[in-house]
Amino acid sequence: MKYLSVVAVMKDELLNLEEWLDFHRGVGVEHFYLYDNGSTDGTHGFIKDQEFSDISYFNTDMDMCQLACYYNALTAFNDQSQWMAFIDLDEFLFSPKGDLREELKKFEGSAPGIAVNEVFFGSNGHETRPEGGVLKNYTKRRKEVDKHIKSICQPRYTLCPAGNPHSFYYTQGMALDENHQNSPGPFRYPGTADTFRVNHYWVKSKEEYETKLTRGR
């Protein structure tokens, strides 16, 4: 069994995919369940050519497929990982304390899921996509930790998304926040991100943001 996996739905993210994969491998993610919702940018060929041993790759043309893909991962692979994180390709999950896996171990016996607050980053004034990766070029963030959360779940105790891509229903108990407090639903306020954090690069450059708006949900 893997300790930590990531489930993500993506569309036309080839330019950002390698950096995102490498970052999460570096913080301890052992496997990726990637659901490609109709990419036309060569994502399929890239993954096929590289033959990644740590990626399970699926194609879907379903409209608004995110919740269905999450449910598929939970039901088909619930015995493959101790923890599953459900994030997007513009989100980077880590522990500011240093060791994400060690921090997760502290929640194994008490939480079916962990609610992780997001920190939003802006465009850094870029009109077009700059050379280099996301982490290098987008360094300016909103001061406040956002109330939105993403979830890291123990799939053996997780039923399905709770009507949104942020929170989940569990067979027992509810998600806890990083302070070991109950955290039902897709928001946690006031947000804290001292132990677990998702850096969300939602905007990037003006060019990339406008492209994102035209590709559909």
CSV table of C-alpha atoms in Angstrom, one decimal:
chain,number,residue,atom,x,y,z
A,1,MET,CA,0.0,0.0,0.0
A,2,LYS,CA,1.2,3.5,-0.8
A,3,TYR,CA,1.2,6.1,2.0
A,4,LEU,CA,0.1,9.2,0.1
A,5,SER,CA,-1.5,9.6,-3.4
A,6,VAL,CA,-3.0,12.5,-5.2
A,7,VAL,CA,-6.2,12.5,-7.3
A,8,ALA,CA,-6.5,15.3,-9.8
A,9,VAL,CA,-8.8,16.2,-12.8
A,10,MET,CA,-7.0,18.2,-15.5
A,11,LYS,CA,-7.4,19.8,-18.9
A,12,ASP,CA,-4.7,21.3,-21.0
A,13,GLU,CA,-2.1,21.4,-18.2
A,14,LEU,CA,0.9,20.0,-20.1
A,15,LEU,CA,3.0,23.1,-19.6
A,16,ASN,CA,2.7,22.9,-15.9
A,17,LEU,CA,2.5,19.1,-15.4
A,18,GLU,CA,6.1,18.2,-14.9
A,19,GLU,CA,6.8,20.9,-12.3
A,20,TRP,CA,3.6,19.9,-10.4
A,21,LEU,CA,4.5,16.2,-10.5
A,22,ASP,CA,8.1,16.8,-9.4
A,23,PHE,CA,7.1,19.1,-6.5
A,24,HIS,CA,4.6,16.6,-5.1
A,25,ARG,CA,7.1,13.7,-5.5
A,26,GLY,CA,9.4,15.8,-3.5
A,27,VAL,CA,7.0,16.2,-0.6
A,28,GLY,CA,6.3,12.5,-0.4
A,29,VAL,CA,3.5,11.7,-2.9
A,30,GLU,CA,4.0,8.1,-4.2
A,31,HIS,CA,1.2,7.9,-6.8
A,32,PHE,CA,-1.0,10.1,-9.0
A,33,TYR,CA,-4.5,9.3,-10.3
A,34,LEU,CA,-4.9,11.7,-13.1
A,35,TYR,CA,-8.2,12.1,-15.0
A,36,ASP,CA,-7.8,14.0,-18.3
A,37,ASN,CA,-11.0,15.8,-19.2
A,38,GLY,CA,-10.4,16.2,-23.0
A,39,SER,CA,-7.0,17.8,-23.2
A,40,THR,CA,-5.8,18.8,-26.6
A,41,ASP,CA,-2.3,20.0,-25.7
A,42,GLY,CA,-0.5,16.7,-26.0
A,43,THR,CA,-0.9,15.6,-22.4
A,44,HIS,CA,-1.9,12.1,-23.4
A,45,GLY,CA,1.2,11.6,-25.6
A,46,PHE,CA,3.5,13.0,-23.0
A,47,ILE,CA,2.3,10.6,-20.3
A,48,LYS,CA,2.2,7.6,-22.7
A,49,ASP,CA,5.8,8.3,-23.9
A,50,GLN,CA,7.3,8.7,-20.5
A,51,GLU,CA,5.7,5.5,-19.1
A,52,PHE,CA,5.5,6.9,-15.6
A,53,SER,CA,5.3,4.1,-13.1
A,54,ASP,CA,3.7,6.3,-10.4
A,55,ILE,CA,0.8,7.6,-12.6
A,56,SER,CA,-2.6,6.0,-13.3
A,57,TYR,CA,-4.0,7.9,-16.2
A,58,PHE,CA,-7.6,8.0,-17.4
A,59,ASN,CA,-9.4,9.9,-20.2
A,60,THR,CA,-13.0,11.2,-19.8
A,61,ASP,CA,-15.2,13.4,-21.9
A,62,MET,CA,-17.8,13.8,-19.3
A,63,ASP,CA,-19.0,17.4,-18.7
A,64,MET,CA,-18.5,18.6,-15.2
A,65,CYS,CA,-16.7,15.4,-14.3
A,66,GLN,CA,-14.8,16.3,-11.2
A,67,LEU,CA,-17.0,14.8,-8.5
A,68,ALA,CA,-17.6,11.6,-10.6
A,69,CYS,CA,-13.8,11.2,-11.0
A,70,TYR,CA,-13.2,11.7,-7.3
A,71,TYR,CA,-15.9,9.1,-6.6
A,72,ASN,CA,-14.3,6.7,-9.1
A,73,ALA,CA,-10.9,7.0,-7.4
A,74,LEU,CA,-12.3,6.5,-4.0
A,75,THR,CA,-14.2,3.3,-4.9
A,76,ALA,CA,-11.7,1.8,-7.3
A,77,PHE,CA,-8.5,2.5,-5.4
A,78,ASN,CA,-9.6,2.8,-1.7
A,79,ASP,CA,-7.3,0.0,-0.7
A,80,GLN,CA,-4.2,1.4,-2.5
A,81,SER,CA,-3.2,4.3,-0.2
A,82,GLN,CA,-3.4,5.3,3.4
A,83,TRP,CA,-4.1,8.9,2.4
A,84,MET,CA,-5.5,10.5,-0.8
A,85,ALA,CA,-5.2,14.3,-1.5
A,86,PHE,CA,-7.8,15.8,-3.9
A,87,ILE,CA,-6.2,18.9,-5.5
A,88,ASP,CA,-5.9,20.6,-8.9
A,89,LEU,CA,-3.0,21.2,-11.2
A,90,ASP,CA,-2.7,24.8,-10.1
A,91,GLU,CA,-2.5,23.8,-6.4
A,92,PHE,CA,0.6,22.7,-4.5
A,93,LEU,CA,0.2,20.8,-1.3
A,94,PHE,CA,2.9,20.7,1.4
A,95,SER,CA,3.6,21.1,5.1
A,96,PRO,CA,5.3,24.3,6.2
A,97,LYS,CA,6.7,22.3,9.1
A,98,GLY,CA,8.8,20.3,6.6
A,99,ASP,CA,7.7,16.7,6.5
A,100,LEU,CA,4.2,16.2,5.1
A,101,ARG,CA,4.1,12.5,5.7
A,102,GLU,CA,5.2,12.8,9.4
A,103,GLU,CA,2.4,15.4,10.0
A,104,LEU,CA,-0.2,13.1,8.4
A,105,LYS,CA,0.8,10.3,10.7
A,106,LYS,CA,-0.4,12.3,13.7
A,107,PHE,CA,-3.9,12.2,12.3
A,108,GLU,CA,-4.2,8.6,11.3
A,109,GLY,CA,-6.1,7.4,14.3
A,110,SER,CA,-8.3,10.5,14.8
A,111,ALA,CA,-9.4,11.9,11.4
A,112,PRO,CA,-10.9,10.3,8.4
A,113,GLY,CA,-9.9,13.4,6.5
A,114,ILE,CA,-8.0,16.7,7.0
A,115,ALA,CA,-9.3,20.1,5.9
A,116,VAL,CA,-6.4,22.1,4.4
A,117,ASN,CA,-6.7,25.8,3.9
A,118,GLU,CA,-5.6,27.5,0.7
A,119,VAL,CA,-3.3,30.4,0.2
A,120,PHE,CA,-4.0,32.3,-3.1
A,121,PHE,CA,-1.2,33.7,-5.3
A,122,GLY,CA,-1.7,36.4,-8.0
A,123,SER,CA,-0.2,37.3,-11.4
A,124,ASN,CA,3.0,39.1,-10.2
A,125,GLY,CA,2.1,41.6,-12.9
A,126,HIS,CA,2.8,39.2,-15.8
A,127,GLU,CA,0.8,39.9,-18.9
A,128,THR,CA,2.0,36.8,-20.7
A,129,ARG,CA,3.4,33.4,-19.5
A,130,PRO,CA,7.0,34.0,-18.4
A,131,GLU,CA,9.9,31.5,-18.9
A,132,GLY,CA,10.4,29.1,-16.1
A,133,GLY,CA,8.0,27.5,-13.7
A,134,VAL,CA,5.0,28.5,-11.7
A,135,LEU,CA,6.8,28.5,-8.3
A,136,LYS,CA,9.6,30.8,-9.6
A,137,ASN,CA,7.5,33.3,-11.3
A,138,TYR,CA,4.5,33.7,-9.0
A,139,THR,CA,5.6,34.7,-5.6
A,140,LYS,CA,3.1,37.4,-4.5
A,141,ARG,CA,0.2,36.1,-2.4
A,142,ARG,CA,-2.8,37.4,-0.6
A,143,LYS,CA,-1.9,38.2,3.0
A,144,GLU,CA,-4.8,36.3,4.5
A,145,VAL,CA,-5.2,32.5,4.5
A,146,ASP,CA,-8.3,31.8,2.4
A,147,LYS,CA,-11.4,30.1,4.0
A,148,HIS,CA,-11.6,27.6,1.1
A,149,ILE,CA,-10.2,24.1,1.9
A,150,LYS,CA,-9.0,21.1,0.0
A,151,SER,CA,-9.1,17.6,1.5
A,152,ILE,CA,-6.6,14.9,2.3
A,153,CYS,CA,-8.7,11.8,3.0
A,154,GLN,CA,-8.2,8.3,4.3
A,155,PRO,CA,-10.0,6.5,1.5
A,156,ARG,CA,-11.0,3.5,3.6
A,157,TYR,CA,-13.2,5.9,5.7
A,158,THR,CA,-14.4,8.1,2.8
A,159,LEU,CA,-17.7,7.7,1.0
A,160,CYS,CA,-17.9,10.4,-1.7
A,161,PRO,CA,-17.5,14.2,-2.3
A,162,ALA,CA,-20.0,16.2,-0.2
A,163,GLY,CA,-21.6,17.9,-3.3
A,164,ASN,CA,-18.5,19.9,-3.9
A,165,PRO,CA,-14.8,19.2,-4.8
A,166,HIS,CA,-13.5,20.5,-1.4
A,167,SER,CA,-15.1,18.3,1.3
A,168,PHE,CA,-16.3,14.7,1.7
A,169,TYR,CA,-18.7,12.5,3.5
A,170,TYR,CA,-17.1,9.9,5.7
A,171,THR,CA,-18.2,6.5,7.2
A,172,GLN,CA,-17.4,7.7,10.7
A,173,GLY,CA,-16.6,11.1,12.2
A,174,MET,CA,-15.7,14.2,10.1
A,175,ALA,CA,-12.7,16.0,8.8
A,176,LEU,CA,-10.4,17.8,11.2
A,177,ASP,CA,-8.4,20.9,10.6
A,178,GLU,CA,-4.7,21.2,11.3
A,179,ASN,CA,-5.5,22.1,14.9
A,180,HIS,CA,-7.5,18.9,15.4
A,181,GLN,CA,-10.8,20.7,15.4
A,182,ASN,CA,-13.9,19.5,13.6
A,183,SER,CA,-14.1,21.0,10.1
A,184,PRO,CA,-17.2,20.0,8.1
A,185,GLY,CA,-17.9,21.5,4.8
A,186,PRO,CA,-15.8,23.3,2.1
A,187,PHE,CA,-14.8,26.3,4.3
A,188,ARG,CA,-12.8,26.8,7.5
A,189,TYR,CA,-12.7,30.3,9.0
A,190,PRO,CA,-10.5,31.7,10.2
A,191,GLY,CA,-8.0,29.8,8.0
A,192,THR,CA,-4.7,28.7,9.3
A,193,ALA,CA,-1.9,27.0,7.2
A,194,ASP,CA,0.9,26.4,9.6
A,195,THR,CA,1.0,22.5,9.4
A,196,PHE,CA,-0.8,21.8,6.1
A,197,ARG,CA,-1.1,24.3,3.2
A,198,VAL,CA,-2.3,24.4,-0.4
A,199,ASN,CA,-0.7,27.2,-2.4
A,200,HIS,CA,-3.2,28.0,-5.1
A,201,TYR,CA,-1.9,29.6,-8.3
A,202,TRP,CA,-5.4,30.4,-9.7
A,203,VAL,CA,-4.6,33.4,-11.9
A,204,LYS,CA,-1.0,33.2,-13.1
A,205,SER,CA,-0.5,35.7,-16.0
A,206,LYS,CA,-3.3,37.6,-17.6
A,207,GLU,CA,-2.8,35.5,-20.8
A,208,GLU,CA,-3.1,32.2,-18.9
A,209,TYR,CA,-6.0,33.4,-16.9
A,210,GLU,CA,-8.0,34.3,-20.0
A,211,THR,CA,-7.2,31.0,-21.6
A,212,LYS,CA,-8.4,29.2,-18.5
A,213,LEU,CA,-11.7,31.0,-18.6
A,214,THR,CA,-12.3,29.8,-22.2
A,215,ARG,CA,-11.6,26.1,-21.7
A,216,GLY,CA,-14.8,25.3,-19.7
A,217,ARG,CA,-15.3,23.7,-16.3
